[in-house]
């Protein structure tokens, strides 16, 4: 029997509600599996840790994560601490520290969910957005001088390296190749940003030659927002820079029904370090502590975690259980227009996993 070592990092806000729910799903799953089990270690990093220790996670934190098979993450963000401190001190520290350079965000409309696009069929929206996750607009290079004076200057430098762009484009082409439509859209802004984004475009053309069976096109990021709304079926796999993909994937999540449903994988494709799985939403201060958080984004992230571990049958079983539950409107949380609580949705998914155990053991 295999034992997977999983780190859980709930972080802040509703992260503390949805990560335990995700862990519970994994525990119920393991209870009905004979070939693998999980060994969890929880890390209480985040805003509370910051108030006690002056940092979001300890210096030794990355070392503690290195020996794990995967990380299940909640969210970083505290109402009383500036967002750039919580984000850089925890989530970006892990993503960059463990070189999780490919951020993968699937979107589709799950059964029973009423998306806002009235002119398209549910099946028209089936995308995977690949976000560059270690550089670009989030390189952290920049500074502020003469603070508070009229001559104050502030810069954030978007930094793109050939290695960084090549590896994310190659990852995206490979992912597009693995999907039935073999279709990739490269998001750009090379009309306005005439250095790094032009290199981004050139590298896309160069990498495309390695994938002759993948059909690809280029779209400016602003035009891409309209295309997502008006012609969703014309898109399949999408690759974009760190900031562009951040924005497009929130739009994608909203078009699929709610930010509360959407998952993310932060992948180190070479598997030199563990990869990290998390819902795309943040700490949701407005609903934290009320039992209103939709745990589906975390459950779908758990599905991606299982796929990454190679447990594809188990992953499919969890996804089917999630879809079984979303198909029932009385099990929708408030963000989907329903009345169900985090706990009710979690128990329903766990019950379905347990009920479908026969035949899998
Ligand atoms: P948010 O995702 O936390 O919330 C946006 C809106 O969506 C809120 O109205 C919220 O109630 C709702 N929502 C989000 N997730 C939901 C869920 N699971 N179920 C039901 N409703 C849900 O974004 P925000 O308000 O811009 O940010 C709040 C904090 O979270 C900030 O500190 C921000 O920096 C942080 N944040 C962290 C991450 C991360 O760690 N990955 C991502 C985004 C934002
Ligand atoms: Mn975001």
Coordinates of C-alpha atoms and ligand atoms in Angstrom, one line a residue:
X1 CA 0.0 0.0 0.0
X2 CA 1.4 3.4 -1.0
X3 CA 1.4 6.3 1.5
X4 CA 1.3 9.8 0.0
X5 CA 2.6 12.5 2.3
X6 CA 0.3 15.6 1.9
X7 CA 1.0 19.0 3.5
X8 CA -2.1 21.0 4.2
X9 CA -1.7 24.8 4.5
X10 CA -5.2 26.3 5.1
X11 CA -3.8 29.9 5.4
X12 CA -6.4 32.6 6.1
X13 CA -10.2 33.3 6.0
X14 CA -12.2 30.6 4.3
X15 CA -9.0 28.7 3.6
X16 CA -9.5 27.4 7.1
X17 CA -12.9 26.1 6.2
X18 CA -12.3 24.6 2.8
X19 CA -9.0 22.9 3.3
X20 CA -10.3 20.7 6.2
X21 CA -13.2 19.9 3.9
X22 CA -10.7 18.8 1.2
X23 CA -8.8 16.8 3.7
X24 CA -12.0 15.0 4.8
X25 CA -12.7 14.1 1.2
X26 CA -9.3 12.6 0.8
X27 CA -9.7 10.7 4.1
X28 CA -13.0 9.2 3.1
X29 CA -11.5 8.3 -0.3
X30 CA -8.6 6.6 1.4
X31 CA -11.0 4.7 3.6
X32 CA -12.4 3.0 0.6
X33 CA -9.2 2.4 -1.3
X34 CA -6.9 -0.6 -0.7
X35 CA -3.9 0.6 -2.8
X36 CA -3.0 4.0 -1.2
X37 CA -3.4 6.0 1.9
X38 CA -2.4 9.6 3.0
X39 CA -0.2 10.9 5.8
X40 CA -1.2 14.5 6.5
X41 CA 0.9 17.3 8.1
X42 CA -0.8 20.6 8.7
X43 CA 1.0 23.9 8.7
X44 CA -0.7 26.8 10.5
X45 CA 1.0 29.6 8.5
X46 CA -0.8 32.8 7.5
X47 CA -2.1 35.9 9.2
X48 CA -2.3 34.5 12.7
X49 CA 1.2 33.1 12.4
X50 CA 2.3 36.6 11.2
X51 CA 0.9 38.2 14.3
X52 CA 2.8 35.8 16.5
X53 CA 6.1 35.6 14.6
X54 CA 6.3 38.6 12.3
X55 CA 6.4 36.4 9.2
X56 CA 3.7 34.5 7.2
X57 CA 5.8 31.2 7.3
X58 CA 9.1 30.3 8.9
X59 CA 12.4 30.4 7.0
X60 CA 12.6 26.6 7.3
X61 CA 9.1 26.2 5.8
X62 CA 10.1 25.4 2.3
X63 CA 12.3 22.6 3.6
X64 CA 9.4 21.1 5.5
X65 CA 7.4 21.0 2.3
X66 CA 10.1 19.6 0.1
X67 CA 9.7 16.0 1.3
X68 CA 5.9 16.0 0.6
X69 CA 4.2 14.4 -2.4
X70 CA 1.8 17.3 -2.7
X71 CA 0.5 20.4 -1.0
X72 CA -3.2 21.3 -0.4
X73 CA -3.4 25.1 0.0
X74 CA -6.3 27.4 1.1
X75 CA -5.7 31.1 0.7
X76 CA -3.4 33.9 1.8
X77 CA -5.0 37.2 2.8
X78 CA -5.9 38.8 6.1
X79 CA -8.1 41.9 6.6
X80 CA -5.5 43.4 9.0
X81 CA -2.3 42.8 7.0
X82 CA -1.5 44.4 3.6
X83 CA -2.2 42.0 0.7
X84 CA 1.3 42.3 -0.8
X85 CA 2.7 41.0 2.5
X86 CA 0.4 38.0 2.9
X87 CA 0.7 37.1 -0.8
X88 CA 4.5 37.4 -1.1
X89 CA 5.1 36.0 2.4
X90 CA 3.2 32.7 1.8
X91 CA 1.7 31.7 -1.5
X92 CA 4.3 33.3 -3.9
X93 CA 7.1 32.2 -1.5
X94 CA 5.9 28.6 -2.0
X95 CA 5.2 28.8 -5.8
X96 CA 8.5 30.5 -6.6
X97 CA 10.5 28.6 -3.9
X98 CA 9.4 25.2 -5.2
X99 CA 9.6 26.4 -8.9
X100 CA 5.9 25.6 -9.5
X101 CA 6.1 27.4 -12.8
X102 CA 3.0 26.1 -14.5
X103 CA -0.3 27.2 -13.0
X104 CA -3.1 25.2 -14.5
X105 CA -6.7 26.3 -14.3
X106 CA -9.4 24.2 -15.9
X107 CA -12.9 25.6 -16.4
X108 CA -16.1 24.0 -17.4
X109 CA -19.8 24.3 -16.4
X110 CA -20.5 21.5 -13.9
X111 CA -23.9 19.7 -14.0
X112 CA -26.7 21.7 -12.3
X113 CA -24.8 25.0 -12.4
X114 CA -26.5 28.0 -14.1
X115 CA -23.7 30.0 -15.8
X116 CA -24.3 33.7 -16.8
X117 CA -23.7 33.0 -20.6
X118 CA -27.2 32.6 -22.0
X119 CA -26.2 32.4 -25.6
X120 CA -24.0 29.4 -25.4
X121 CA -24.4 25.7 -24.4
X122 CA -22.7 24.4 -21.3
X123 CA -20.4 22.2 -23.4
X124 CA -19.1 25.3 -25.4
X125 CA -17.2 26.3 -22.3
X126 CA -14.4 23.8 -21.7
X127 CA -11.1 25.5 -21.2
X128 CA -7.7 25.1 -19.5
X129 CA -5.8 28.3 -18.8
X130 CA -2.1 27.9 -18.3
X131 CA -0.6 30.7 -16.3
X132 CA 3.1 31.5 -16.1
X133 CA 3.7 31.3 -12.4
X134 CA 7.2 32.5 -11.5
X135 CA 8.1 35.7 -13.3
X136 CA 6.6 38.3 -15.6
X137 CA 4.6 41.0 -13.9
X138 CA 5.1 39.1 -10.6
X139 CA 8.9 39.1 -10.7
X140 CA 9.0 41.3 -7.6
X141 CA 11.6 43.5 -9.2
X142 CA 11.0 47.2 -8.6
X143 CA 11.2 49.8 -5.9
X144 CA 9.9 53.0 -4.3
X145 CA 12.0 56.0 -3.6
X146 CA 11.2 59.5 -2.1
X147 CA 8.1 58.0 -0.4
X148 CA 5.4 60.6 0.3
X149 CA 7.2 63.4 -1.5
X150 CA 6.0 64.9 -4.8
X151 CA 9.0 63.4 -6.6
X152 CA 8.1 59.9 -5.4
X153 CA 8.9 57.2 -8.0
X154 CA 7.6 53.6 -8.0
X155 CA 8.3 50.8 -10.4
X156 CA 7.2 47.2 -10.9
X157 CA 9.3 45.6 -13.6
X158 CA 7.8 42.8 -15.6
X159 CA 10.6 40.5 -16.2
X160 CA 10.6 37.7 -18.8
X161 CA 13.4 35.2 -19.4
X162 CA 13.8 33.1 -22.5
X163 CA 14.0 30.0 -20.3
X164 CA 10.9 31.0 -18.4
X165 CA 8.9 31.7 -21.5
X166 CA 10.1 28.6 -23.4
X167 CA 9.2 26.3 -20.6
X168 CA 5.7 27.6 -20.0
X169 CA 4.9 27.7 -23.8
X170 CA 6.2 24.1 -24.2
X171 CA 4.1 23.0 -21.2
X172 CA 1.0 24.6 -22.8
X173 CA 1.6 23.1 -26.2
X174 CA 2.0 19.7 -24.6
X175 CA -1.2 20.1 -22.6
X176 CA -3.1 21.3 -25.7
X177 CA -1.7 18.2 -27.6
X178 CA -3.1 15.9 -24.8
X179 CA -6.6 17.3 -25.1
X180 CA -9.0 16.1 -27.8
X181 CA -9.2 19.4 -29.8
X182 CA -5.4 20.0 -29.8
X183 CA -6.1 23.8 -29.9
X184 CA -4.0 26.5 -28.2
X185 CA -4.5 30.2 -27.9
X186 CA -1.5 32.3 -27.0
X187 CA -2.6 35.5 -25.2
X188 CA -0.4 38.5 -25.8
X189 CA -0.1 42.3 -25.6
X190 CA 2.7 42.8 -28.1
X191 CA 1.1 45.8 -29.7
X192 CA 1.7 47.9 -26.6
X193 CA 4.5 46.0 -24.8
X194 CA 7.0 46.0 -27.5
X195 CA 9.9 44.1 -25.9
X196 CA 9.1 41.2 -23.6
X197 CA 5.7 40.4 -25.2
X198 CA 7.3 40.4 -28.7
X199 CA 9.8 37.9 -27.4
X200 CA 6.8 35.9 -25.9
X201 CA 5.2 35.8 -29.4
X202 CA 8.5 34.8 -31.1
X203 CA 9.0 32.0 -28.7
X204 CA 5.4 30.8 -29.2
X205 CA 6.1 30.5 -33.0
X206 CA 9.4 28.7 -32.3
X207 CA 7.9 26.2 -29.9
X208 CA 4.9 25.6 -32.1
X209 CA 7.2 23.9 -34.6
X210 CA 7.8 21.1 -32.0
X211 CA 4.0 20.5 -32.1
X212 CA 2.9 20.3 -35.7
X213 CA -0.4 18.6 -34.7
X214 CA -1.5 21.5 -32.4
X215 CA -3.5 24.2 -34.1
X216 CA -2.8 27.6 -32.5
X217 CA -3.5 31.2 -32.7
X218 CA -2.7 34.5 -31.0
X219 CA -5.1 36.9 -29.3
X220 CA -4.6 40.2 -27.6
X221 CA -5.6 40.0 -23.9
X222 CA -8.3 42.6 -24.1
X223 CA -9.9 41.0 -27.2
X224 CA -9.6 37.7 -25.4
X225 CA -12.1 38.8 -22.7
X226 CA -14.7 39.6 -25.3
X227 CA -14.0 36.3 -27.1
X228 CA -14.5 34.3 -23.9
X229 CA -17.9 35.8 -23.5
X230 CA -19.0 35.9 -27.2
X231 CA -17.3 32.8 -28.7
X232 CA -16.4 30.5 -25.8
X233 CA -16.3 27.4 -28.1
X234 CA -13.5 28.9 -30.1
X235 CA -11.2 28.4 -27.2
X236 CA -9.7 25.3 -25.6
X237 CA -6.2 25.5 -24.1
X238 CA -5.0 29.1 -23.3
X239 CA -1.5 30.2 -22.3
X240 CA -0.9 33.7 -20.8
X241 CA 1.5 35.6 -18.7
X242 CA 1.3 35.7 -14.9
X243 CA -1.0 38.8 -14.7
X244 CA -3.0 38.3 -17.8
X245 CA -3.9 34.7 -16.9
X246 CA -4.7 35.8 -13.3
X247 CA -7.4 38.1 -14.6
X248 CA -8.7 35.9 -17.4
X249 CA -9.1 32.9 -15.0
X250 CA -11.3 34.9 -12.6
X251 CA -13.4 35.8 -15.6
X252 CA -13.4 32.2 -16.7
X253 CA -14.5 31.1 -13.2
X254 CA -17.4 33.6 -13.1
X255 CA -18.5 32.5 -16.6
X256 CA -18.6 28.9 -15.3
X257 CA -20.9 29.9 -12.5
X258 CA -18.9 31.0 -9.5
X259 CA -15.4 31.8 -8.2
X260 CA -16.1 29.2 -5.5
X261 CA -16.0 26.3 -8.0
X262 CA -12.7 26.9 -9.8
X263 CA -9.5 24.9 -9.1
X264 CA -5.8 25.5 -9.6
X265 CA -2.7 23.4 -9.8
X266 CA 0.7 25.0 -9.3
X267 CA 2.9 22.4 -11.0
X268 CA 6.6 21.7 -11.0
X269 CA 6.5 19.6 -14.2
X270 CA 10.0 18.1 -13.7
X271 CA 8.8 16.9 -10.2
X272 CA 11.9 18.2 -8.5
X273 CA 9.6 19.7 -5.9
X274 CA 6.1 19.0 -4.7
X275 CA 3.3 20.7 -6.6
X276 CA 0.5 22.7 -4.9
X277 CA -3.2 22.5 -5.3
X278 CA -5.7 25.2 -4.3
X279 CA -9.0 26.8 -5.1
X280 CA -8.6 30.0 -7.2
X281 CA -10.6 32.1 -4.8
X282 CA -9.1 34.1 -2.0
X283 CA -9.9 34.4 1.8
X284 CA -13.4 35.9 1.2
X285 CA -13.4 38.0 4.3
X286 CA -17.1 38.9 3.7
X287 CA -18.2 35.3 4.3
X288 CA -15.5 33.8 6.5
X289 CA -16.5 32.0 9.7
X290 CA -20.2 31.6 8.5
X291 CA -20.1 28.2 7.0
X292 CA -21.1 29.7 3.6
X293 CA -17.9 28.9 1.7
X294 CA -18.3 26.8 -1.4
X295 CA -15.9 23.9 -1.0
X296 CA -16.2 22.7 -4.6
X297 CA -13.2 24.6 -5.8
X298 CA -11.1 22.8 -3.2
X299 CA -12.6 19.4 -4.1
X300 CA -11.8 19.9 -7.8
X301 CA -8.3 20.9 -6.7
X302 CA -8.1 17.6 -4.8
X303 CA -9.1 15.9 -8.1
X304 CA -6.1 17.6 -9.8
X305 CA -3.9 16.5 -6.8
X306 CA -4.9 12.9 -7.3
X307 CA -4.3 13.1 -11.1
X308 CA -0.9 14.5 -10.4
X309 CA -0.1 11.6 -8.1
X310 CA -1.1 9.2 -10.9
X311 CA -4.3 8.1 -9.1
X312 CA -6.5 8.7 -12.1
X313 CA -9.3 6.3 -11.2
X314 CA -9.6 7.8 -7.7
X315 CA -9.5 11.3 -9.3
X316 CA -12.4 10.4 -11.6
X317 CA -14.4 9.0 -8.7
X318 CA -14.1 12.2 -6.7
X319 CA -15.0 14.3 -9.7
X320 CA -18.1 12.2 -10.4
X321 CA -19.1 12.6 -6.7
X322 CA -18.7 16.4 -7.0
X323 CA -20.7 16.5 -10.2
X324 CA -23.4 14.3 -8.6
X325 CA -23.7 16.9 -5.8
X326 CA -23.6 20.0 -8.0
X327 CA -26.4 18.5 -10.1
X328 CA -28.7 18.8 -7.0
X329 CA -29.6 22.5 -6.5
X330 CA -30.6 21.8 -2.8
X331 CA -26.9 21.2 -2.3
X332 CA -25.8 24.6 -3.8
X333 CA -24.1 27.1 -1.5
X334 CA -25.2 30.8 -1.5
X335 CA -22.7 31.9 -4.2
X336 CA -24.7 29.6 -6.6
X337 CA -28.0 30.9 -5.4
X338 CA -28.6 28.0 -2.9
X339 CA -28.9 27.6 0.9
X340 CA -26.5 24.7 1.6
X341 CA -23.6 25.1 4.0
X342 CA -19.9 24.1 3.5
X343 CA -20.5 21.1 5.9
X344 CA -23.6 19.9 4.0
X345 CA -21.9 20.0 0.6
X346 CA -18.8 18.2 2.1
X347 CA -20.9 15.5 3.7
X348 CA -22.8 14.9 0.5
X349 CA -19.6 14.5 -1.5
X350 CA -18.1 12.2 1.1
X351 CA -21.3 10.1 1.2
X352 CA -21.3 9.8 -2.6
X353 CA -17.6 8.7 -2.6
X354 CA -18.4 6.1 0.0
X355 CA -21.4 4.9 -1.9
X356 CA -19.5 4.4 -5.1
X357 CA -16.7 2.5 -3.4
X358 CA -18.0 -1.0 -4.4
X359 CA -16.4 -2.2 -7.5
X360 CA -13.3 0.0 -7.1
X361 CA -11.7 -2.0 -4.3
Ligands
LIG1 P1 -12.0 36.5 -2.9 O1 -11.8 35.4 -3.9 O2 -11.6 36.2 -1.5 O3 -13.5 36.9 -2.9 C1 -14.2 37.5 -4.0 C2 -15.7 37.3 -3.8 O4 -16.1 35.9 -4.1 C3 -16.2 37.5 -2.4 O5 -17.5 38.1 -2.5 C4 -16.3 36.2 -1.8 O6 -17.3 36.0 -0.8 C5 -16.7 35.3 -3.0 N1 -16.1 33.9 -2.9 C6 -14.8 33.6 -3.1 N2 -14.6 32.3 -2.8 C7 -15.8 31.8 -2.5 C8 -16.3 30.5 -2.1 N3 -15.5 29.4 -2.0 N4 -17.6 30.3 -1.8 C9 -18.4 31.4 -1.9 N5 -18.1 32.6 -2.2 C10 -16.8 32.8 -2.5 O7 -11.2 37.7 -3.5 P2 -10.9 39.1 -2.8 O8 -12.1 39.6 -2.0 O9 -10.4 40.0 -3.9 O10 -9.7 38.9 -1.9 C11 -9.8 38.6 -0.5 C12 -8.4 38.3 0.1 O11 -7.9 37.1 -0.5 C13 -7.4 39.4 -0.2 O12 -6.5 39.5 0.9 C14 -6.6 38.8 -1.4 O13 -5.3 39.2 -1.5 C15 -6.7 37.3 -1.1 N6 -6.5 36.4 -2.2 C16 -5.7 35.3 -2.1 C17 -5.6 34.4 -3.1 C18 -4.8 33.2 -2.9 O14 -4.2 33.0 -1.8 N7 -4.6 32.3 -3.8 C19 -6.3 34.6 -4.3 C20 -7.2 35.7 -4.4 C21 -7.2 36.6 -3.4
LIG2 MN1 -6.2 35.7 -8.8

